[in-house]
Coordinates of C-alpha atoms and ligand atoms in Angstrom, one line a residue:
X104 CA 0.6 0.6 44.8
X105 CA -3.0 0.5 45.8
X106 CA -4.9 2.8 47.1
X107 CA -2.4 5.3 47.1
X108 CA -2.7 4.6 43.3
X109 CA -5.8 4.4 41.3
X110 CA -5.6 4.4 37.7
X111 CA -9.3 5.3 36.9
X112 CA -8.7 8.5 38.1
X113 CA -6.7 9.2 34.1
X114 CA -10.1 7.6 32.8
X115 CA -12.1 10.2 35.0
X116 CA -13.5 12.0 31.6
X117 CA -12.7 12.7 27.9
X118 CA -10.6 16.1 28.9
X119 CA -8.5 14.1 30.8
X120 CA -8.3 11.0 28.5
X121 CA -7.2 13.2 25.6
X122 CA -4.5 14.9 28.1
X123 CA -3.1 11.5 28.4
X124 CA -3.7 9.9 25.1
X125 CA -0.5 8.7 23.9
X126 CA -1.7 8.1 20.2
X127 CA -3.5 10.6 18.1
X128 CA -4.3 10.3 14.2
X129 CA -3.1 13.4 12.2
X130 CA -4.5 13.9 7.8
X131 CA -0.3 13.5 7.7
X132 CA -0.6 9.5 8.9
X133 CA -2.6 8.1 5.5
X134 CA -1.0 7.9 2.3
X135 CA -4.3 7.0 -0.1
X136 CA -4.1 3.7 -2.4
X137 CA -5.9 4.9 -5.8
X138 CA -7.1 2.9 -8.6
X139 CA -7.4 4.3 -11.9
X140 CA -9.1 2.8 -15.5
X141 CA -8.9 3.6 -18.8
X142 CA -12.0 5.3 -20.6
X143 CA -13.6 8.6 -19.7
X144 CA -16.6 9.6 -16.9
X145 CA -15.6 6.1 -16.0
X146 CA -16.7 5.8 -12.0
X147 CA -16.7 2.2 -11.2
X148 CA -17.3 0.6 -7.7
X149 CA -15.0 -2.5 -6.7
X150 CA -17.6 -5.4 -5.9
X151 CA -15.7 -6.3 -3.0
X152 CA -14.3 -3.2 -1.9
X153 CA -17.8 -1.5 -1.1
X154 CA -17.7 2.7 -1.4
X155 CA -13.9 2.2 -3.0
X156 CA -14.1 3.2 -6.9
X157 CA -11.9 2.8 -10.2
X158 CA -11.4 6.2 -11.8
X159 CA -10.2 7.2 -15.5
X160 CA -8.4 9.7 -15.5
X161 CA -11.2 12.7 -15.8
X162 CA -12.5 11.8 -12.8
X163 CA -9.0 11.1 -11.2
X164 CA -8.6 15.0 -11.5
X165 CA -11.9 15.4 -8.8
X166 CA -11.0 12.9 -6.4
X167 CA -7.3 14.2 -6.2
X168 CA -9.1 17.4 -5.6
X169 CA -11.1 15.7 -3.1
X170 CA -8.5 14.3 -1.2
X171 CA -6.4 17.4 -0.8
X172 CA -9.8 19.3 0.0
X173 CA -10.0 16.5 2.9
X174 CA -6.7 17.4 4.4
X175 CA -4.7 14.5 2.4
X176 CA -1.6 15.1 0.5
X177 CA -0.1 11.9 -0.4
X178 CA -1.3 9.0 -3.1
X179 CA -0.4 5.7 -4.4
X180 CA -1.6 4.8 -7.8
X181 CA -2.8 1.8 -9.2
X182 CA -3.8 0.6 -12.6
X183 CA -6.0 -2.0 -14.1
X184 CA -4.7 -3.0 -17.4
X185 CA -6.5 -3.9 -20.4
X186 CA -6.1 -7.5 -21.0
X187 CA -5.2 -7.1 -24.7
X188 CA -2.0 -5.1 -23.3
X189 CA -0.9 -7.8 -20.9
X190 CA 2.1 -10.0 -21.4
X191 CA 5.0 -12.2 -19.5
X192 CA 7.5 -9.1 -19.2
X193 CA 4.8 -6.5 -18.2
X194 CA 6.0 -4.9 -21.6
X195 CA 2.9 -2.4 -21.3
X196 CA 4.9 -1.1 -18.0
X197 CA 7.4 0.7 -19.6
X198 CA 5.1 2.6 -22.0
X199 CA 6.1 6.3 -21.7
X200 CA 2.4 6.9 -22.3
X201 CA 1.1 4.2 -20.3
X202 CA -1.7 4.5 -18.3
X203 CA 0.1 4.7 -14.9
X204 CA 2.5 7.6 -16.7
X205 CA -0.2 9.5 -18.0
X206 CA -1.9 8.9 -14.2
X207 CA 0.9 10.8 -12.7
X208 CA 1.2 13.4 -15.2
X209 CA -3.1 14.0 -14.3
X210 CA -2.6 14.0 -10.5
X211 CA 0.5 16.7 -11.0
X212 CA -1.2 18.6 -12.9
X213 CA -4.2 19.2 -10.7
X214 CA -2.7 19.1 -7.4
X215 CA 1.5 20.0 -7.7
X216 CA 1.7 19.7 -4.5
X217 CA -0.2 16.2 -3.4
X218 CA 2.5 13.6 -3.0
X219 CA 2.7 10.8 -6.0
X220 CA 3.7 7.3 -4.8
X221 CA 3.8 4.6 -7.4
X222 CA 3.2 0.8 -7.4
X223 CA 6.1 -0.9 -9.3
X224 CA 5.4 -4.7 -9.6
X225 CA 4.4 -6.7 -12.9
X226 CA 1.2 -8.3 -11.7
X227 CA -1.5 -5.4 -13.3
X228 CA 0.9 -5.9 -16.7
X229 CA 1.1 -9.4 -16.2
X230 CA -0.7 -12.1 -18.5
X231 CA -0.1 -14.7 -15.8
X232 CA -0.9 -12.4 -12.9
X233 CA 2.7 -12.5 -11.3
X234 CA 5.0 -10.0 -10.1
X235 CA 7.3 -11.6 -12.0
X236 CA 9.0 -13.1 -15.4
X237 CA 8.1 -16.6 -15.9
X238 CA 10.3 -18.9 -17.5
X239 CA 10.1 -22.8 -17.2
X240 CA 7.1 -22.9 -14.9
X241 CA 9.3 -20.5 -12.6
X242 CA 9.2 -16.4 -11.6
X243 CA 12.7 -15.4 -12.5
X244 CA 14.4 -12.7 -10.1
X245 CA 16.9 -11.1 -11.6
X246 CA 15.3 -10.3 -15.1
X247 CA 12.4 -9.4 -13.4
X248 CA 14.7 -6.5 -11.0
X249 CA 15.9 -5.1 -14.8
X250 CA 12.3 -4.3 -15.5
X251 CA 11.5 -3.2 -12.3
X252 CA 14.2 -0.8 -12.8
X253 CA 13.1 0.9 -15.9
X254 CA 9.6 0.8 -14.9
X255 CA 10.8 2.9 -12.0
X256 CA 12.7 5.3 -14.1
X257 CA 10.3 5.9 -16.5
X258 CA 8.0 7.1 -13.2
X259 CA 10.1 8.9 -12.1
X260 CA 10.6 10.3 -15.5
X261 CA 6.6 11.2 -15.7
X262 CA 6.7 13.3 -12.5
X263 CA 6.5 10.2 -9.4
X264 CA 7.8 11.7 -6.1
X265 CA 8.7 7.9 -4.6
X266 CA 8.2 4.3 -6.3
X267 CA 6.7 2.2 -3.8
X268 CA 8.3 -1.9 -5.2
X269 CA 5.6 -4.3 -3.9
X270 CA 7.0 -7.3 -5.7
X271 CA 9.2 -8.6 -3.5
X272 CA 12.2 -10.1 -5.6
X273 CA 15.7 -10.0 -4.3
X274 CA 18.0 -7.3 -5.2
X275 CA 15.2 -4.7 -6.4
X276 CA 15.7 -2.3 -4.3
X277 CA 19.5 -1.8 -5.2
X278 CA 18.8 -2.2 -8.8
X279 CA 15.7 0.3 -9.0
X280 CA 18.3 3.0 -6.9
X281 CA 20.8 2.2 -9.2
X282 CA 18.6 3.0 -11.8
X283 CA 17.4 5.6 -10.7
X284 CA 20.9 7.4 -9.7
X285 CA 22.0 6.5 -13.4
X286 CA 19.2 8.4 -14.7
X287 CA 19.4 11.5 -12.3
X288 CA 16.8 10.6 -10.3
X289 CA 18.6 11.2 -6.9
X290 CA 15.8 12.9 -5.3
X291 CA 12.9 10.2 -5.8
X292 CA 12.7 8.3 -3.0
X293 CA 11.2 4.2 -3.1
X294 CA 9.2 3.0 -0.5
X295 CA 9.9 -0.7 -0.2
X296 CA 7.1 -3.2 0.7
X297 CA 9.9 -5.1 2.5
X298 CA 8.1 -7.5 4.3
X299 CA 5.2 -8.6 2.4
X300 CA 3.4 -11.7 3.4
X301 CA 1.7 -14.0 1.2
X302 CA -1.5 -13.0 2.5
X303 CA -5.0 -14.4 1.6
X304 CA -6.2 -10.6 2.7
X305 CA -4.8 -9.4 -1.1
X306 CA -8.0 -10.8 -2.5
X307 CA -10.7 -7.9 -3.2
X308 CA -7.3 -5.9 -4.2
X309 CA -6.4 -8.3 -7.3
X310 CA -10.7 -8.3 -8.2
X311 CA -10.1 -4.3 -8.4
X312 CA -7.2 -4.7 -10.6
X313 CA -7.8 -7.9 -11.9
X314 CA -4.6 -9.1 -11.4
X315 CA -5.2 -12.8 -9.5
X316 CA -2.4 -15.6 -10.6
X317 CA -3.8 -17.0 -13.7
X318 CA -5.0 -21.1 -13.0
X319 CA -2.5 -22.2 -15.9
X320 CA -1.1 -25.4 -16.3
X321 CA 2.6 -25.4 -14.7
X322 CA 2.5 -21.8 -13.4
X323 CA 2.6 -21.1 -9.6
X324 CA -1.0 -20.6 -8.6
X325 CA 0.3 -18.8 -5.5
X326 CA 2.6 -15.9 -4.7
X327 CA 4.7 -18.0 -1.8
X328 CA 7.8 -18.2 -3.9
X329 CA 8.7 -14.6 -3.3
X330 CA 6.2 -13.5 -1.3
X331 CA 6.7 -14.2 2.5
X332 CA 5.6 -17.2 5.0
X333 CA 3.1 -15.7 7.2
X334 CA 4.4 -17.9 10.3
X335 CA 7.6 -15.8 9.8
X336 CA 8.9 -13.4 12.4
X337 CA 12.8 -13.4 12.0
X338 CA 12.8 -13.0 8.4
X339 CA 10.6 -9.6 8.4
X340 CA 13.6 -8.0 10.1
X341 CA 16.1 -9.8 7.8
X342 CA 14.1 -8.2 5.1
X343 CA 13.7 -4.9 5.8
X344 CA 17.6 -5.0 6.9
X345 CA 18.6 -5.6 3.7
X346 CA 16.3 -3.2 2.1
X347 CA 17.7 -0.5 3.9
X348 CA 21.1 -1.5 3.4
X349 CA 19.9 -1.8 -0.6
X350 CA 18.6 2.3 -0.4
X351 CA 15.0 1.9 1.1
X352 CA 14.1 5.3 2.2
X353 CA 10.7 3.9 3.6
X354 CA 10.2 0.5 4.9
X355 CA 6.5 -1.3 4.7
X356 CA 4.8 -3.7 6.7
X357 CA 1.7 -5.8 4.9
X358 CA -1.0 -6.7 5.8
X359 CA -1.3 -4.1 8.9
X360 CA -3.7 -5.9 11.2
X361 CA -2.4 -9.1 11.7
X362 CA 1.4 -8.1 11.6
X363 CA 1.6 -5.3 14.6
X364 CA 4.0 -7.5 16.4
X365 CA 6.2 -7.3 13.1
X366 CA 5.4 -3.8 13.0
X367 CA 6.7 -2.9 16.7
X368 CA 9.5 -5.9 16.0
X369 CA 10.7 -3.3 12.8
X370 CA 9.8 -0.3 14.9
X371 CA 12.4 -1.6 17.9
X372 CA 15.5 -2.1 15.0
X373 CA 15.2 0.2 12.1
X374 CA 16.1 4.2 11.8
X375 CA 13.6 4.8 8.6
X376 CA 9.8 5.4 8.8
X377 CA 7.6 2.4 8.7
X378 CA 4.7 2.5 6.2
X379 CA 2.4 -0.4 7.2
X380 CA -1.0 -1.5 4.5
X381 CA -4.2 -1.9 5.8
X382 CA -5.2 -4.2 2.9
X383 CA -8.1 -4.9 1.1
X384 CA -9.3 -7.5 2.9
X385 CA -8.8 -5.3 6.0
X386 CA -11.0 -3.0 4.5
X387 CA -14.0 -5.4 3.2
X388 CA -14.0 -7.2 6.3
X389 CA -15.3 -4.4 8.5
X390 CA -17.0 -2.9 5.3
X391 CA -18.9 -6.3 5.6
X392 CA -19.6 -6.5 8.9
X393 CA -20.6 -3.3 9.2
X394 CA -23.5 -3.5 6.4
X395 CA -25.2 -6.2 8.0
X396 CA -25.1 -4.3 11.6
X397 CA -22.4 -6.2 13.4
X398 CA -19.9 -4.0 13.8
X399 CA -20.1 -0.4 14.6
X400 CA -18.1 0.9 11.5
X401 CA -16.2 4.3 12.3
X402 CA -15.9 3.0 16.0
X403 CA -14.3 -0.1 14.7
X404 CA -12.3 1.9 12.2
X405 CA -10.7 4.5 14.1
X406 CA -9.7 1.6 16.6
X407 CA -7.7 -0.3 14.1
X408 CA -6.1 3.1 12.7
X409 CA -4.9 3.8 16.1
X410 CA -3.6 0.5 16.6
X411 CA -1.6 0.3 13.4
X412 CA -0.4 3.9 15.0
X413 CA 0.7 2.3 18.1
X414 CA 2.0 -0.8 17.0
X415 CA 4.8 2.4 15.4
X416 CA 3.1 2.7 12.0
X417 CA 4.7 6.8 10.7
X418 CA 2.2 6.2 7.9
X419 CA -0.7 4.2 6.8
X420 CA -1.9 2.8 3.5
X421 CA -5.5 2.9 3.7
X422 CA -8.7 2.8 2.1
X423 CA -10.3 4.1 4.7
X424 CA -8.4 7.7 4.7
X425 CA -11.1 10.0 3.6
X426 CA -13.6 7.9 5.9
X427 CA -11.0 8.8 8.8
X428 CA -10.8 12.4 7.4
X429 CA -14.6 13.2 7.4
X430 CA -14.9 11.9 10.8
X431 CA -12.2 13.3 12.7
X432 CA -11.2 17.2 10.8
Ligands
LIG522 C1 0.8 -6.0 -6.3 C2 0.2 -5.6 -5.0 C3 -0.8 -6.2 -4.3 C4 -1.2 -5.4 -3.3 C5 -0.5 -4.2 -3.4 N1 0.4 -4.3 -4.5 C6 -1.4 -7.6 -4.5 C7 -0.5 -8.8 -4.5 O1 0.6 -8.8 -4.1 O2 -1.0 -9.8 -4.9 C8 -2.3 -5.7 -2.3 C9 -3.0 -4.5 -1.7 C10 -4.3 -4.8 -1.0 O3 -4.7 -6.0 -0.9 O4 -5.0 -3.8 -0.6 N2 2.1 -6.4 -6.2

């Protein structure tokens, strides 16, 4: 009680404020989302996603480098896919020498040691844009979770420590484990995106990727059919339950800022790290505001790290990793 009490006296200066801080960011909290291209000495700038690049693979090998010069060890690829290689079963996806195979092969080979995370889901492979199958106007779960499956193997197959399923249909995470085990693959791990939001945040991410739902007569325009309701608390936890129950060894959260009470609600029930994705929109918001002088950038940035950190993120998806890196170590 007051006086015998006063607070300030833990705010008294930074010594003391860092004896007390209860939330620190170590290089081991980011797990870096990376987009790579076909082509060579290809180096291309995402028009929404300011200071974030696509890579072929050449210049994959420096960045990786990069990265685990910086302090990071862990990635998640990405790949645009030609258009002319796109169809309704994400055929393209289980291409031994696909791009996102021979991506994994390039970041093993120059960095053994940096861990490889890969996005399953059929929206890059997709003509219509979908993580899914289509058949009569609808995105079909089942067939879909067979594809998912030997997408996954064949990851794992080119050298991916953990497949990281975004897609959100039923059932996947049991069928890519199954898969998986059938194959041998006991020791690669999946990271589920469990409770994904159909989120309007996704936007400068499918411009990068070029992976938007295609405007097409009869086809879902919107990911809300398997994606999930954002007004949607309980089901987050349903979600991730069953995901965990299905084989999940890692358990997602996304979008990050706008979901920390699912986060701590996850945090408060679950007994497997939480990854939570700070998402593009995350990041071209502050970038944004930021360039015209509104926001103070790394001020701003480290504050919404530590909060994702507090809300009970164990890891963080983020484009703003090596920003965080050069700051802080
Ligand atoms: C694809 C996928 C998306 C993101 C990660 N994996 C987009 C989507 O679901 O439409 C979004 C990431 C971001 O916005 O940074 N399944």
């Amino acid at each position: 009680m007051y006086p015998i009490r006063r607070n300030r006296r833990l705010r008294t200066n930074e010594a003391i404020r860092g004896l007390v801080r209860e939330t620190t960011i170590s290089p081991n909290d980011f797990l870096v989302p990376l987009f790579v291209v076909e082509g060579t000495g290809v180096k291309e700038e995402i028009a929404s996603m300011p200071n974030y690049y696509r890579y072929s693979l050449d210049l994959l090998e420096n960045e990786v480098k990069t990265l685990w010069d910086l302090g990071l060890r862990s990635v998640l690829l990405f790949v645009k896919v030609p258009d002319n290689l796109k169809d309704n079963k994400g055929t393209e996806a289980l291409n031994p020498d696909g791009l996102m195979q021979r991506a994994i092969k390039t970041v093993k080979n120059t960095c053994p040691d940096m861990l490889v995370m890969t996005d399953v889901a059929l929206d890059p492979f997709s003509s219509y844009g979908h993580d899914g199958i289509i058949a009569d106007g609808k995105i079909i779960n089942d067939e879909t979770v067979n594809v998912l499956a030997e997408m996954s193997v064949s990851h794992a197959k080119a050298g991916a420590d953990f497949v990281a399923p975004s897609d959100m249909m039923d059932g996947r995470i049991l069928g890519i484990r199954e898969g998986l085990d059938q194959h041998g693959f006991i020791d690669t791990g999946i990271m589920s995106y469990s409770a994904k939001y159909a989120s309007a945040f996704y936007g400068p991410f499918r411009d990068a990727l070029d992976s938007a739902p295609a405007d097409i007569k009869d086809i879902p325009k919107d990911k809300k059919t398997y994606q999930m309701d954002f007004a949607n608390r309980m089901e987050a936890i349903k979600e991730t339950e069953m995901d965990i129950d299905e084989g999940a060894d890692i358990v997602m959260v996304k979008p990050g800022l706008c979901y920390l009470d699912i986060v701590r609600d996850i945090k408060n029930v679950v007994d497997v790290p939480i990854a939570v994705y700070q998402v593009s929109g995350e990041y071209a918001m502050l970038k944004a505001a930021a360039e015209k002088g509104w926001l103070d950038h790394d001020a701003v940035m480290l504050e919404q790290i530590t909060a994702i950190k507090r809300a009970g993120a164990d890891l963080i998806a983020s484009y703003f990793a090596k920003d965080v890196m050069k700051l802080l170590f």
